[in-house]
């Protein structure tokens, strides 16, 4: 199957590049941010925008998705993040000013309460380490418990997009 996937991706890539060349014939590729040629990239599910929107719907007018995305972008394949610089995490999550760290801490606790992450204490206090769980599993659990933040429309949109990209986490 791996050979088929690589071949299929190659065909998809070729078609996309062909179309791009037609649409932007004078494109200077140096202006593009190509992940295979640069460092500093992470793997992200193609459903992440919808996952983030659902998270914000679950968090009762206290958006948490930027905090989650900031954690995600710091994690490697072990799904674990050391949280030793709270001010930096707050800023990278989009919180600035006097209450930035307090707001970040509030939002990270909401992520933990909702089950998207687990927190452990350590040298930086009660928020020193975070483990990131599969967001599909958490959203599915909230949907099964009839959480008001996940409408049928949102959940069905996530299912449809997951199927479209080949993700089977919601099965």
PDB file of C-alpha atoms in Angstrom:
ATOM      1  CA  UNK A   1       0.000   0.000   0.000  1.00  0.00           C
ATOM      2  CA  UNK A   2       2.868   2.352   0.715  1.00  0.00           C
ATOM      3  CA  UNK A   3       4.044   2.179  -2.904  1.00  0.00           C
ATOM      4  CA  UNK A   4       0.513   2.897  -4.103  1.00  0.00           C
ATOM      5  CA  UNK A   5       0.243   5.887  -1.748  1.00  0.00           C
ATOM      6  CA  UNK A   6       3.585   7.273  -2.889  1.00  0.00           C
ATOM      7  CA  UNK A   7       2.644   6.765  -6.536  1.00  0.00           C
ATOM      8  CA  UNK A   8      -0.757   8.368  -5.943  1.00  0.00           C
ATOM      9  CA  UNK A   9       0.812  11.281  -4.101  1.00  0.00           C
ATOM     10  CA  UNK A  10       3.265  11.673  -6.922  1.00  0.00           C
ATOM     11  CA  UNK A  11       0.408  11.874  -9.438  1.00  0.00           C
ATOM     12  CA  UNK A  12      -1.468  14.332  -7.229  1.00  0.00           C
ATOM     13  CA  UNK A  13       1.661  16.401  -6.806  1.00  0.00           C
ATOM     14  CA  UNK A  14       2.340  16.364 -10.521  1.00  0.00           C
ATOM     15  CA  UNK A  15      -1.200  17.533 -11.304  1.00  0.00           C
ATOM     16  CA  UNK A  16      -1.037  20.258  -8.684  1.00  0.00           C
ATOM     17  CA  UNK A  17       2.316  21.465  -9.970  1.00  0.00           C
ATOM     18  CA  UNK A  18       1.023  21.433 -13.534  1.00  0.00           C
ATOM     19  CA  UNK A  19      -1.987  23.526 -12.544  1.00  0.00           C
ATOM     20  CA  UNK A  20       0.141  25.872 -10.446  1.00  0.00           C
ATOM     21  CA  UNK A  21       2.476  26.415 -13.403  1.00  0.00           C
ATOM     22  CA  UNK A  22      -0.513  27.292 -15.595  1.00  0.00           C
ATOM     23  CA  UNK A  23      -1.949  29.703 -13.035  1.00  0.00           C
ATOM     24  CA  UNK A  24       1.380  31.287 -12.019  1.00  0.00           C
ATOM     25  CA  UNK A  25       3.694  30.836 -15.020  1.00  0.00           C
ATOM     26  CA  UNK A  26       6.239  33.387 -13.775  1.00  0.00           C
ATOM     27  CA  UNK A  27       6.426  32.115 -10.193  1.00  0.00           C
ATOM     28  CA  UNK A  28       9.781  32.410  -8.466  1.00  0.00           C
ATOM     29  CA  UNK A  29       9.800  29.328  -6.199  1.00  0.00           C
ATOM     30  CA  UNK A  30      12.177  31.081  -3.808  1.00  0.00           C
ATOM     31  CA  UNK A  31       9.122  33.008  -2.600  1.00  0.00           C
ATOM     32  CA  UNK A  32       7.431  29.778  -1.432  1.00  0.00           C
ATOM     33  CA  UNK A  33       7.837  28.175   1.956  1.00  0.00           C
ATOM     34  CA  UNK A  34       8.619  24.596   0.959  1.00  0.00           C
ATOM     35  CA  UNK A  35       8.602  22.246   3.946  1.00  0.00           C
ATOM     36  CA  UNK A  36      10.925  19.722   2.315  1.00  0.00           C
ATOM     37  CA  UNK A  37      13.593  22.380   1.867  1.00  0.00           C
ATOM     38  CA  UNK A  38      13.321  24.217   5.211  1.00  0.00           C
ATOM     39  CA  UNK A  39      13.469  23.263   8.883  1.00  0.00           C
ATOM     40  CA  UNK A  40      10.954  24.081  11.593  1.00  0.00           C
ATOM     41  CA  UNK A  41       7.857  22.240  10.375  1.00  0.00           C
ATOM     42  CA  UNK A  42       5.572  19.875  12.233  1.00  0.00           C
ATOM     43  CA  UNK A  43       2.918  17.405  11.193  1.00  0.00           C
ATOM     44  CA  UNK A  44      -0.602  18.747  11.484  1.00  0.00           C
ATOM     45  CA  UNK A  45      -3.898  17.052  10.660  1.00  0.00           C
ATOM     46  CA  UNK A  46      -5.703  18.519   7.679  1.00  0.00           C
ATOM     47  CA  UNK A  47      -8.753  18.831   9.902  1.00  0.00           C
ATOM     48  CA  UNK A  48      -6.963  21.072  12.428  1.00  0.00           C
ATOM     49  CA  UNK A  49      -8.904  24.250  11.491  1.00  0.00           C
ATOM     50  CA  UNK A  50     -12.189  22.439  12.153  1.00  0.00           C
ATOM     51  CA  UNK A  51     -10.806  20.774  15.286  1.00  0.00           C
ATOM     52  CA  UNK A  52      -9.778  24.221  16.579  1.00  0.00           C
ATOM     53  CA  UNK A  53     -13.206  25.666  15.832  1.00  0.00           C
ATOM     54  CA  UNK A  54     -14.897  22.789  17.675  1.00  0.00           C
ATOM     55  CA  UNK A  55     -12.558  23.296  20.652  1.00  0.00           C
ATOM     56  CA  UNK A  56     -13.586  26.938  20.837  1.00  0.00           C
ATOM     57  CA  UNK A  57     -17.255  25.915  20.704  1.00  0.00           C
ATOM     58  CA  UNK A  58     -16.663  23.564  23.641  1.00  0.00           C
ATOM     59  CA  UNK A  59     -14.928  26.174  25.776  1.00  0.00           C
ATOM     60  CA  UNK A  60     -17.847  28.527  26.440  1.00  0.00           C
ATOM     61  CA  UNK A  61     -16.631  31.833  24.965  1.00  0.00           C
ATOM     62  CA  UNK A  62     -13.060  31.342  26.153  1.00  0.00           C
ATOM     63  CA  UNK A  63     -11.172  30.396  22.979  1.00  0.00           C
ATOM     64  CA  UNK A  64      -8.587  27.692  23.602  1.00  0.00           C
ATOM     65  CA  UNK A  65      -7.492  26.759  20.104  1.00  0.00           C
ATOM     66  CA  UNK A  66      -4.464  29.067  19.944  1.00  0.00           C
ATOM     67  CA  UNK A  67      -3.153  27.558  23.183  1.00  0.00           C
ATOM     68  CA  UNK A  68      -3.684  24.057  21.785  1.00  0.00           C
ATOM     69  CA  UNK A  69      -2.054  24.913  18.460  1.00  0.00           C
ATOM     70  CA  UNK A  70       0.939  26.444  20.251  1.00  0.00           C
ATOM     71  CA  UNK A  71       1.342  23.226  22.269  1.00  0.00           C
ATOM     72  CA  UNK A  72       0.940  21.116  19.135  1.00  0.00           C
ATOM     73  CA  UNK A  73       3.647  23.078  17.336  1.00  0.00           C
ATOM     74  CA  UNK A  74       6.087  22.488  20.219  1.00  0.00           C
ATOM     75  CA  UNK A  75       5.433  18.754  20.501  1.00  0.00           C
ATOM     76  CA  UNK A  76       7.314  16.109  18.610  1.00  0.00           C
ATOM     77  CA  UNK A  77       6.113  12.581  17.953  1.00  0.00           C
ATOM     78  CA  UNK A  78       5.950  11.785  21.669  1.00  0.00           C
ATOM     79  CA  UNK A  79       2.983  14.224  22.104  1.00  0.00           C
ATOM     80  CA  UNK A  80       4.599  15.755  25.178  1.00  0.00           C
ATOM     81  CA  UNK A  81       5.575  19.357  25.958  1.00  0.00           C
ATOM     82  CA  UNK A  82       7.631  20.868  28.769  1.00  0.00           C
ATOM     83  CA  UNK A  83       6.028  24.140  29.866  1.00  0.00           C
ATOM     84  CA  UNK A  84       8.918  25.946  31.521  1.00  0.00           C
ATOM     85  CA  UNK A  85       8.398  29.431  30.056  1.00  0.00           C
ATOM     86  CA  UNK A  86       4.804  30.457  30.767  1.00  0.00           C
ATOM     87  CA  UNK A  87       5.226  34.022  29.490  1.00  0.00           C
ATOM     88  CA  UNK A  88       6.594  32.738  26.190  1.00  0.00           C
ATOM     89  CA  UNK A  89       3.769  30.205  25.830  1.00  0.00           C
ATOM     90  CA  UNK A  90       1.234  32.933  26.582  1.00  0.00           C
ATOM     91  CA  UNK A  91       2.699  35.278  23.978  1.00  0.00           C
ATOM     92  CA  UNK A  92       2.919  32.539  21.343  1.00  0.00           C
ATOM     93  CA  UNK A  93      -0.719  31.681  22.073  1.00  0.00           C
ATOM     94  CA  UNK A  94      -1.705  35.282  21.347  1.00  0.00           C
ATOM     95  CA  UNK A  95      -1.980  36.677  24.875  1.00  0.00           C
ATOM     96  CA  UNK A  96      -0.104  39.883  25.719  1.00  0.00           C
ATOM     97  CA  UNK A  97      -0.250  42.424  28.495  1.00  0.00           C
ATOM     98  CA  UNK A  98      -0.498  42.172  32.264  1.00  0.00           C
ATOM     99  CA  UNK A  99      -2.938  39.278  32.325  1.00  0.00           C
ATOM    100  CA  UNK A 100      -1.310  37.259  29.540  1.00  0.00           C
ATOM    101  CA  UNK A 101       0.066  34.455  31.704  1.00  0.00           C
ATOM    102  CA  UNK A 102      -3.099  34.251  33.821  1.00  0.00           C
ATOM    103  CA  UNK A 103      -5.256  34.063  30.691  1.00  0.00           C
ATOM    104  CA  UNK A 104      -2.974  31.397  29.196  1.00  0.00           C
ATOM    105  CA  UNK A 105      -3.119  29.363  32.421  1.00  0.00           C
ATOM    106  CA  UNK A 106      -6.917  29.638  32.468  1.00  0.00           C
ATOM    107  CA  UNK A 107      -7.158  28.426  28.871  1.00  0.00           C
ATOM    108  CA  UNK A 108      -4.672  25.591  29.309  1.00  0.00           C
ATOM    109  CA  UNK A 109      -6.690  24.394  32.312  1.00  0.00           C
ATOM    110  CA  UNK A 110      -9.831  24.434  30.162  1.00  0.00           C
ATOM    111  CA  UNK A 111      -8.009  22.271  27.604  1.00  0.00           C
ATOM    112  CA  UNK A 112      -7.214  19.851  30.424  1.00  0.00           C
ATOM    113  CA  UNK A 113     -10.776  19.923  31.819  1.00  0.00           C
ATOM    114  CA  UNK A 114     -12.127  19.133  28.357  1.00  0.00           C
ATOM    115  CA  UNK A 115      -9.654  16.245  28.077  1.00  0.00           C
ATOM    116  CA  UNK A 116      -7.570  17.458  25.136  1.00  0.00           C
ATOM    117  CA  UNK A 117      -4.440  17.483  27.280  1.00  0.00           C
ATOM    118  CA  UNK A 118      -3.252  16.234  30.647  1.00  0.00           C
ATOM    119  CA  UNK A 119      -1.141  18.433  32.895  1.00  0.00           C
ATOM    120  CA  UNK A 120       1.482  17.474  35.464  1.00  0.00           C
ATOM    121  CA  UNK A 121       3.233  19.607  38.086  1.00  0.00           C
ATOM    122  CA  UNK A 122       6.963  20.131  38.180  1.00  0.00           C
ATOM    123  CA  UNK A 123       9.592  22.869  38.468  1.00  0.00           C
ATOM    124  CA  UNK A 124       7.312  25.464  36.825  1.00  0.00           C
ATOM    125  CA  UNK A 125       4.435  24.830  39.223  1.00  0.00           C
ATOM    126  CA  UNK A 126       1.197  22.977  38.608  1.00  0.00           C
ATOM    127  CA  UNK A 127       1.499  23.558  34.859  1.00  0.00           C
ATOM    128  CA  UNK A 128       4.939  22.159  34.030  1.00  0.00           C
ATOM    129  CA  UNK A 129       4.227  19.367  31.561  1.00  0.00           C
ATOM    130  CA  UNK A 130       1.474  18.644  29.054  1.00  0.00           C
ATOM    131  CA  UNK A 131       0.531  15.439  27.287  1.00  0.00           C
ATOM    132  CA  UNK A 132      -1.508  15.957  24.105  1.00  0.00           C
ATOM    133  CA  UNK A 133      -4.236  13.410  23.382  1.00  0.00           C
ATOM    134  CA  UNK A 134      -5.738  12.558  19.986  1.00  0.00           C
ATOM    135  CA  UNK A 135      -8.256  15.397  19.425  1.00  0.00           C
ATOM    136  CA  UNK A 136     -10.550  13.158  17.364  1.00  0.00           C
ATOM    137  CA  UNK A 137     -11.036  10.860  20.375  1.00  0.00           C
ATOM    138  CA  UNK A 138     -11.827  13.765  22.688  1.00  0.00           C
ATOM    139  CA  UNK A 139     -14.281  15.380  20.260  1.00  0.00           C
ATOM    140  CA  UNK A 140     -15.973  12.017  19.671  1.00  0.00           C
ATOM    141  CA  UNK A 141     -16.332  11.504  23.430  1.00  0.00           C
ATOM    142  CA  UNK A 142     -17.891  14.961  23.859  1.00  0.00           C
ATOM    143  CA  UNK A 143     -20.273  14.312  20.971  1.00  0.00           C
ATOM    144  CA  UNK A 144     -21.333  10.965  22.466  1.00  0.00           C
ATOM    145  CA  UNK A 145     -22.042  12.704  25.784  1.00  0.00           C
ATOM    146  CA  UNK A 146     -24.198  15.278  23.919  1.00  0.00           C
ATOM    147  CA  UNK A 147     -22.022  18.259  24.822  1.00  0.00           C
ATOM    148  CA  UNK A 148     -23.899  21.338  23.675  1.00  0.00           C
ATOM    149  CA  UNK A 149     -20.765  22.797  22.074  1.00  0.00           C
ATOM    150  CA  UNK A 150     -20.712  20.200  19.296  1.00  0.00           C
ATOM    151  CA  UNK A 151     -23.662  20.552  16.984  1.00  0.00           C
ATOM    152  CA  UNK A 152     -24.664  17.790  14.594  1.00  0.00           C
ATOM    153  CA  UNK A 153     -23.617  20.048  11.718  1.00  0.00           C
ATOM    154  CA  UNK A 154     -20.100  20.538  13.141  1.00  0.00           C
ATOM    155  CA  UNK A 155     -19.593  16.883  13.966  1.00  0.00           C
ATOM    156  CA  UNK A 156     -20.860  15.745  10.575  1.00  0.00           C
ATOM    157  CA  UNK A 157     -18.529  18.265   8.924  1.00  0.00           C
ATOM    158  CA  UNK A 158     -15.608  16.767  10.838  1.00  0.00           C
ATOM    159  CA  UNK A 159     -16.642  13.226   9.875  1.00  0.00           C
ATOM    160  CA  UNK A 160     -16.976  14.190   6.205  1.00  0.00           C
ATOM    161  CA  UNK A 161     -13.590  15.922   6.126  1.00  0.00           C
ATOM    162  CA  UNK A 162     -11.914  13.029   7.967  1.00  0.00           C
ATOM    163  CA  UNK A 163     -13.326  10.556   5.455  1.00  0.00           C
ATOM    164  CA  UNK A 164     -12.246  12.814   2.610  1.00  0.00           C
ATOM    165  CA  UNK A 165      -8.633  12.836   3.794  1.00  0.00           C
ATOM    166  CA  UNK A 166      -8.565   9.163   4.766  1.00  0.00           C
ATOM    167  CA  UNK A 167      -8.499   9.614   8.553  1.00  0.00           C
ATOM    168  CA  UNK A 168     -10.296   6.770  10.328  1.00  0.00           C
ATOM    169  CA  UNK A 169     -10.046   8.102  13.896  1.00  0.00           C
ATOM    170  CA  UNK A 170     -13.786   8.775  14.182  1.00  0.00           C
ATOM    171  CA  UNK A 171     -14.828   5.259  13.097  1.00  0.00           C
TER     172      UNK A 171
END
